Amino acid sequence: MPIRHIRVILDRERASLLKAWGSSQAEEGLIRRDLFSERESFAQIEMLYDALAKGIAECSETEILDPEADCWDDLRAALTEVTRERTKRGVSTSEMAAFVLAFKYPLFERLGATVDDTNGRMVIDAVNQFTRLIDTVSLYTTELCIAERDKTIKRQQDEMMELASPVVELWDRIVAVPLVGTLDSMRAQEVMENTLSAIVDKKADIVIIDITGVRTVDTQVAQHLIRTAAAVRLMG
């Protein structure tokens, strides 16, 4: 069976394959020594290698290309950890995909070295199956990377929104809301929520909304401010 042949190669050639995977990434500029030490990079490669080998050993022929199968639990966990760490340090989505795909070629060389007059067809099938497997893993990695970047963007947007809509306590029971930039519907909602929350927290009697930094005060901005003022009045 092709998958069994791959498993034998992974077990027998572990040390040389790990080294070759790292070398192929270094040649393609995927190691990113500006972001990771060599020890960190090798630890990530080793983690993914062992999880992949374990999954191949445990998966059936029907599960081998199903990234959600139970046999891939360790690989999913390893990919999530490595992707989160590399994305956090600035590795791009394409680099993450190439990071995984770089393992194809070292294994293909080892598979090619096993060809003889009796197993040519099986080796070809093993190459095809492993190609499909690594492509599936790469696609899964890309999805993880995109999800991590979406989380980062959402967190940054929330942080920027907090900074863009501050509520400052000037004196006892007097707070100010200095607004700068453009006031759209989303930001207006954030201003209202922050203001009402500050009124409760600081027991404010007076709220000063400073719009000198707002680029354009048009009808839409005026409506947002009127709604905010009405909400503040409801607070007493």
GROMACS .gro file of C-alpha atoms in nm:
model
  236
    1MET     CA    1   0.000   0.000   0.000
    2PRO     CA    2   0.138   0.348  -0.089
    3ILE     CA    3   0.070   0.496   0.253
    4ARG     CA    4   0.255   0.211   0.423
    5HIS     CA    5   0.556   0.274   0.200
    6ILE     CA    6   0.557   0.642   0.301
    7ARG     CA    7   0.534   0.543   0.666
    8VAL     CA    8   0.841   0.321   0.633
    9ILE     CA    9   1.040   0.605   0.475
   10LEU     CA   10   0.935   0.852   0.745
   11ASP     CA   11   1.038   0.615   1.024
   12ARG     CA   12   1.364   0.502   0.867
   13GLU     CA   13   1.483   0.838   0.733
   14ARG     CA   14   1.363   1.067   1.015
   15ALA     CA   15   1.698   1.231   1.092
   16SER     CA   16   1.797   1.291   0.729
   17LEU     CA   17   1.448   1.409   0.633
   18LEU     CA   18   1.438   1.659   0.918
   19LYS     CA   19   1.774   1.797   0.811
   20ALA     CA   20   1.672   1.806   0.445
   21TRP     CA   21   1.341   1.979   0.524
   22GLY     CA   22   1.529   2.248   0.714
   23SER     CA   23   1.786   2.282   0.435
   24SER     CA   24   1.521   2.317   0.165
   25GLN     CA   25   1.354   2.593   0.365
   26ALA     CA   26   1.685   2.770   0.415
   27GLU     CA   27   1.752   2.756   0.039
   28GLU     CA   28   1.412   2.912  -0.032
   29GLY     CA   29   1.449   3.179   0.238
   30LEU     CA   30   1.174   3.034   0.458
   31ILE     CA   31   1.371   2.988   0.778
   32ARG     CA   32   1.342   3.361   0.868
   33ARG     CA   33   1.646   3.393   1.089
   34ASP     CA   34   1.541   3.752   1.147
   35LEU     CA   35   1.237   3.622   1.337
   36PHE     CA   36   1.344   3.283   1.476
   37SER     CA   37   1.660   3.124   1.607
   38GLU     CA   38   1.780   2.807   1.437
   39ARG     CA   39   1.677   2.610   1.744
   40GLU     CA   40   1.322   2.749   1.728
   41SER     CA   41   1.293   2.679   1.357
   42PHE     CA   42   1.416   2.321   1.397
   43ALA     CA   43   1.179   2.264   1.691
   44GLN     CA   44   0.885   2.372   1.473
   45ILE     CA   45   0.996   2.148   1.188
   46GLU     CA   46   1.042   1.855   1.425
   47MET     CA   47   0.701   1.909   1.585
   48LEU     CA   48   0.526   1.908   1.248
   49TYR     CA   49   0.727   1.612   1.120
   50ASP     CA   50   0.645   1.390   1.419
   51ALA     CA   51   0.277   1.488   1.413
   52LEU     CA   52   0.260   1.417   1.040
   53ALA     CA   53   0.434   1.081   1.078
   54LYS     CA   54   0.201   0.985   1.365
   55GLY     CA   55  -0.105   1.077   1.160
   56ILE     CA   56   0.014   0.875   0.860
   57ALA     CA   57   0.077   0.577   1.088
   58GLU     CA   58  -0.274   0.597   1.237
   59CYS     CA   59  -0.486   0.703   0.938
   60SER     CA   60  -0.669   0.462   0.717
   61GLU     CA   61  -0.671   0.496   0.338
   62THR     CA   62  -1.008   0.673   0.356
   63GLU     CA   63  -0.895   0.917   0.628
   64ILE     CA   64  -0.558   1.013   0.487
   65LEU     CA   65  -0.688   1.321   0.299
   66ASP     CA   66  -0.944   1.427   0.561
   67PRO     CA   67  -0.785   1.703   0.775
   68GLU     CA   68  -1.067   1.671   1.029
   69ALA     CA   69  -1.015   1.298   1.091
   70ASP     CA   70  -0.924   1.197   1.448
   71CYS     CA   71  -0.590   1.056   1.333
   72TRP     CA   72  -0.478   1.412   1.253
   73ASP     CA   73  -0.546   1.555   1.601
   74ASP     CA   74  -0.177   1.597   1.681
   75LEU     CA   75  -0.101   1.752   1.342
   76ARG     CA   76  -0.386   2.001   1.374
   77ALA     CA   77  -0.263   2.099   1.719
   78ALA     CA   78   0.096   2.135   1.594
   79LEU     CA   79  -0.009   2.338   1.291
   80THR     CA   80  -0.221   2.567   1.509
   81GLU     CA   81   0.068   2.629   1.748
   82VAL     CA   82   0.328   2.685   1.477
   83THR     CA   83   0.096   2.901   1.265
   84ARG     CA   84  -0.003   3.118   1.561
   85GLU     CA   85   0.359   3.176   1.662
   86ARG     CA   86   0.488   3.242   1.310
   87THR     CA   87   0.196   3.470   1.220
   88LYS     CA   88   0.244   3.665   1.543
   89ARG     CA   89   0.607   3.730   1.448
   90GLY     CA   90   0.520   3.850   1.098
   91VAL     CA   91   0.541   3.545   0.869
   92SER     CA   92   0.310   3.584   0.569
   93THR     CA   93   0.039   3.341   0.458
   94SER     CA   94   0.234   3.243   0.145
   95GLU     CA   95   0.546   3.178   0.355
   96MET     CA   96   0.347   2.952   0.585
   97ALA     CA   97   0.215   2.751   0.291
   98ALA     CA   98   0.565   2.722   0.142
   99PHE     CA   99   0.697   2.621   0.486
  100VAL     CA  100   0.479   2.308   0.469
  101LEU     CA  101   0.516   2.240   0.097
  102ALA     CA  102   0.896   2.239   0.124
  103PHE     CA  103   0.875   1.891   0.278
  104LYS     CA  104   0.762   1.737  -0.051
  105TYR     CA  105   1.094   1.732  -0.225
  106PRO     CA  106   1.315   1.566   0.039
  107LEU     CA  107   1.061   1.285   0.071
  108PHE     CA  108   1.028   1.247  -0.305
  109GLU     CA  109   1.405   1.196  -0.329
  110ARG     CA  110   1.390   0.918  -0.072
  111LEU     CA  111   1.091   0.757  -0.238
  112GLY     CA  112   1.269   0.771  -0.574
  113ALA     CA  113   1.570   0.594  -0.426
  114THR     CA  114   1.350   0.295  -0.335
  115VAL     CA  115   1.232   0.228  -0.692
  116ASP     CA  116   1.319  -0.111  -0.840
  117ASP     CA  117   1.172  -0.345  -1.100
  118THR     CA  118   0.900  -0.468  -0.865
  119ASN     CA  119   0.763  -0.157  -0.694
  120GLY     CA  120   0.765   0.122  -0.952
  121ARG     CA  121   0.388   0.153  -0.964
  122MET     CA  122   0.361   0.158  -0.585
  123VAL     CA  123   0.622   0.434  -0.552
  124ILE     CA  124   0.441   0.645  -0.811
  125ASP     CA  125   0.117   0.596  -0.617
  126ALA     CA  126   0.296   0.691  -0.295
  127VAL     CA  127   0.427   1.012  -0.452
  128ASN     CA  128   0.078   1.100  -0.579
  129GLN     CA  129  -0.080   1.030  -0.244
  130PHE     CA  130   0.179   1.224  -0.049
  131THR     CA  131   0.147   1.517  -0.289
  132ARG     CA  132  -0.226   1.531  -0.228
  133LEU     CA  133  -0.170   1.497   0.146
  134ILE     CA  134   0.082   1.782   0.172
  135ASP     CA  135  -0.134   2.001  -0.053
  136THR     CA  136  -0.426   1.939   0.184
  137VAL     CA  137  -0.209   2.019   0.488
  138SER     CA  138  -0.084   2.336   0.317
  139LEU     CA  139  -0.439   2.449   0.243
  140TYR     CA  140  -0.539   2.381   0.603
  141THR     CA  141  -0.235   2.582   0.719
  142THR     CA  142  -0.335   2.871   0.495
  143GLU     CA  143  -0.684   2.873   0.647
  144LEU     CA  144  -0.532   2.875   0.997
  145CYS     CA  145  -0.301   3.159   0.900
  146ILE     CA  146  -0.587   3.367   0.760
  147ALA     CA  147  -0.793   3.303   1.075
  148GLU     CA  148  -0.503   3.414   1.296
  149ARG     CA  149  -0.456   3.730   1.090
  150ASP     CA  150  -0.829   3.804   1.111
  151LYS     CA  151  -0.808   3.776   1.491
  152THR     CA  152  -0.510   4.009   1.496
  153ILE     CA  153  -0.683   4.264   1.273
  154LYS     CA  154  -0.999   4.250   1.486
  155ARG     CA  155  -0.798   4.299   1.804
  156GLN     CA  156  -0.609   4.591   1.653
  157GLN     CA  157  -0.933   4.749   1.533
  158ASP     CA  158  -1.080   4.720   1.882
  159GLU     CA  159  -0.767   4.872   2.035
  160MET     CA  160  -0.766   5.155   1.782
  161MET     CA  161  -1.134   5.218   1.846
  162GLU     CA  162  -1.067   5.246   2.219
  163LEU     CA  163  -0.783   5.490   2.156
  164ALA     CA  164  -0.990   5.686   1.905
  165SER     CA  165  -1.283   5.729   2.146
  166PRO     CA  166  -1.133   5.807   2.487
  167VAL     CA  167  -1.328   5.941   2.783
  168VAL     CA  168  -1.119   6.162   3.012
  169GLU     CA  169  -1.209   6.262   3.367
  170LEU     CA  170  -1.134   6.636   3.395
  171TRP     CA  171  -1.259   6.697   3.747
  172ASP     CA  172  -1.473   6.516   3.997
  173ARG     CA  173  -1.797   6.413   3.820
  174ILE     CA  174  -1.693   6.594   3.498
  175VAL     CA  175  -1.573   6.394   3.196
  176ALA     CA  176  -1.469   6.496   2.847
  177VAL     CA  177  -1.496   6.305   2.520
  178PRO     CA  178  -1.239   6.445   2.272
  179LEU     CA  179  -1.321   6.331   1.918
  180VAL     CA  180  -1.065   6.332   1.638
  181GLY     CA  181  -1.095   6.224   1.274
  182THR     CA  182  -1.404   6.083   1.106
  183LEU     CA  183  -1.717   5.996   1.300
  184ASP     CA  184  -1.897   5.709   1.124
  185SER     CA  185  -2.179   5.489   1.253
  186MET     CA  186  -1.951   5.224   1.401
  187ARG     CA  187  -1.732   5.475   1.581
  188ALA     CA  188  -2.035   5.676   1.696
  189GLN     CA  189  -2.171   5.361   1.860
  190GLU     CA  190  -1.836   5.307   2.031
  191VAL     CA  191  -1.833   5.670   2.153
  192MET     CA  192  -2.181   5.631   2.296
  193GLU     CA  193  -2.099   5.305   2.475
  194ASN     CA  194  -1.772   5.441   2.617
  195THR     CA  195  -1.940   5.761   2.730
  196LEU     CA  196  -2.230   5.589   2.903
  197SER     CA  197  -1.994   5.343   3.069
  198ALA     CA  198  -1.776   5.630   3.195
  199ILE     CA  199  -2.081   5.812   3.334
  200VAL     CA  200  -2.168   5.508   3.540
  201ASP     CA  201  -1.810   5.435   3.651
  202LYS     CA  202  -1.723   5.795   3.744
  203LYS     CA  203  -2.074   5.902   3.854
  204ALA     CA  204  -2.041   6.199   3.619
  205ASP     CA  205  -2.285   6.491   3.629
  206ILE     CA  206  -2.138   6.677   3.331
  207VAL     CA  207  -2.017   6.540   2.997
  208ILE     CA  208  -1.824   6.761   2.754
  209ILE     CA  209  -1.807   6.636   2.396
  210ASP     CA  210  -1.521   6.809   2.211
  211ILE     CA  211  -1.566   6.792   1.831
  212THR     CA  212  -1.292   7.040   1.733
  213GLY     CA  213  -1.086   6.750   1.597
  214VAL     CA  214  -1.364   6.601   1.381
  215ARG     CA  215  -1.279   6.654   1.014
  216THR     CA  216  -1.629   6.728   0.889
  217VAL     CA  217  -1.937   6.809   1.094
  218ASP     CA  218  -2.222   6.728   0.857
  219THR     CA  219  -2.579   6.612   0.905
  220GLN     CA  220  -2.472   6.253   0.971
  221VAL     CA  221  -2.220   6.357   1.237
  222ALA     CA  222  -2.479   6.585   1.394
  223GLN     CA  223  -2.727   6.298   1.413
  224HIS     CA  224  -2.469   6.080   1.585
  225LEU     CA  225  -2.398   6.353   1.841
  226ILE     CA  226  -2.767   6.416   1.902
  227ARG     CA  227  -2.824   6.045   1.968
  228THR     CA  228  -2.525   6.038   2.205
  229ALA     CA  229  -2.655   6.344   2.390
  230ALA     CA  230  -3.001   6.192   2.416
  231ALA     CA  231  -2.855   5.871   2.560
  232VAL     CA  232  -2.655   6.076   2.813
  233ARG     CA  233  -2.970   6.262   2.920
  234LEU     CA  234  -3.144   5.932   2.981
  235MET     CA  235  -2.868   5.858   3.230
  236GLY     CA  236  -2.980   6.165   3.426
   0.00000   0.00000   0.00000
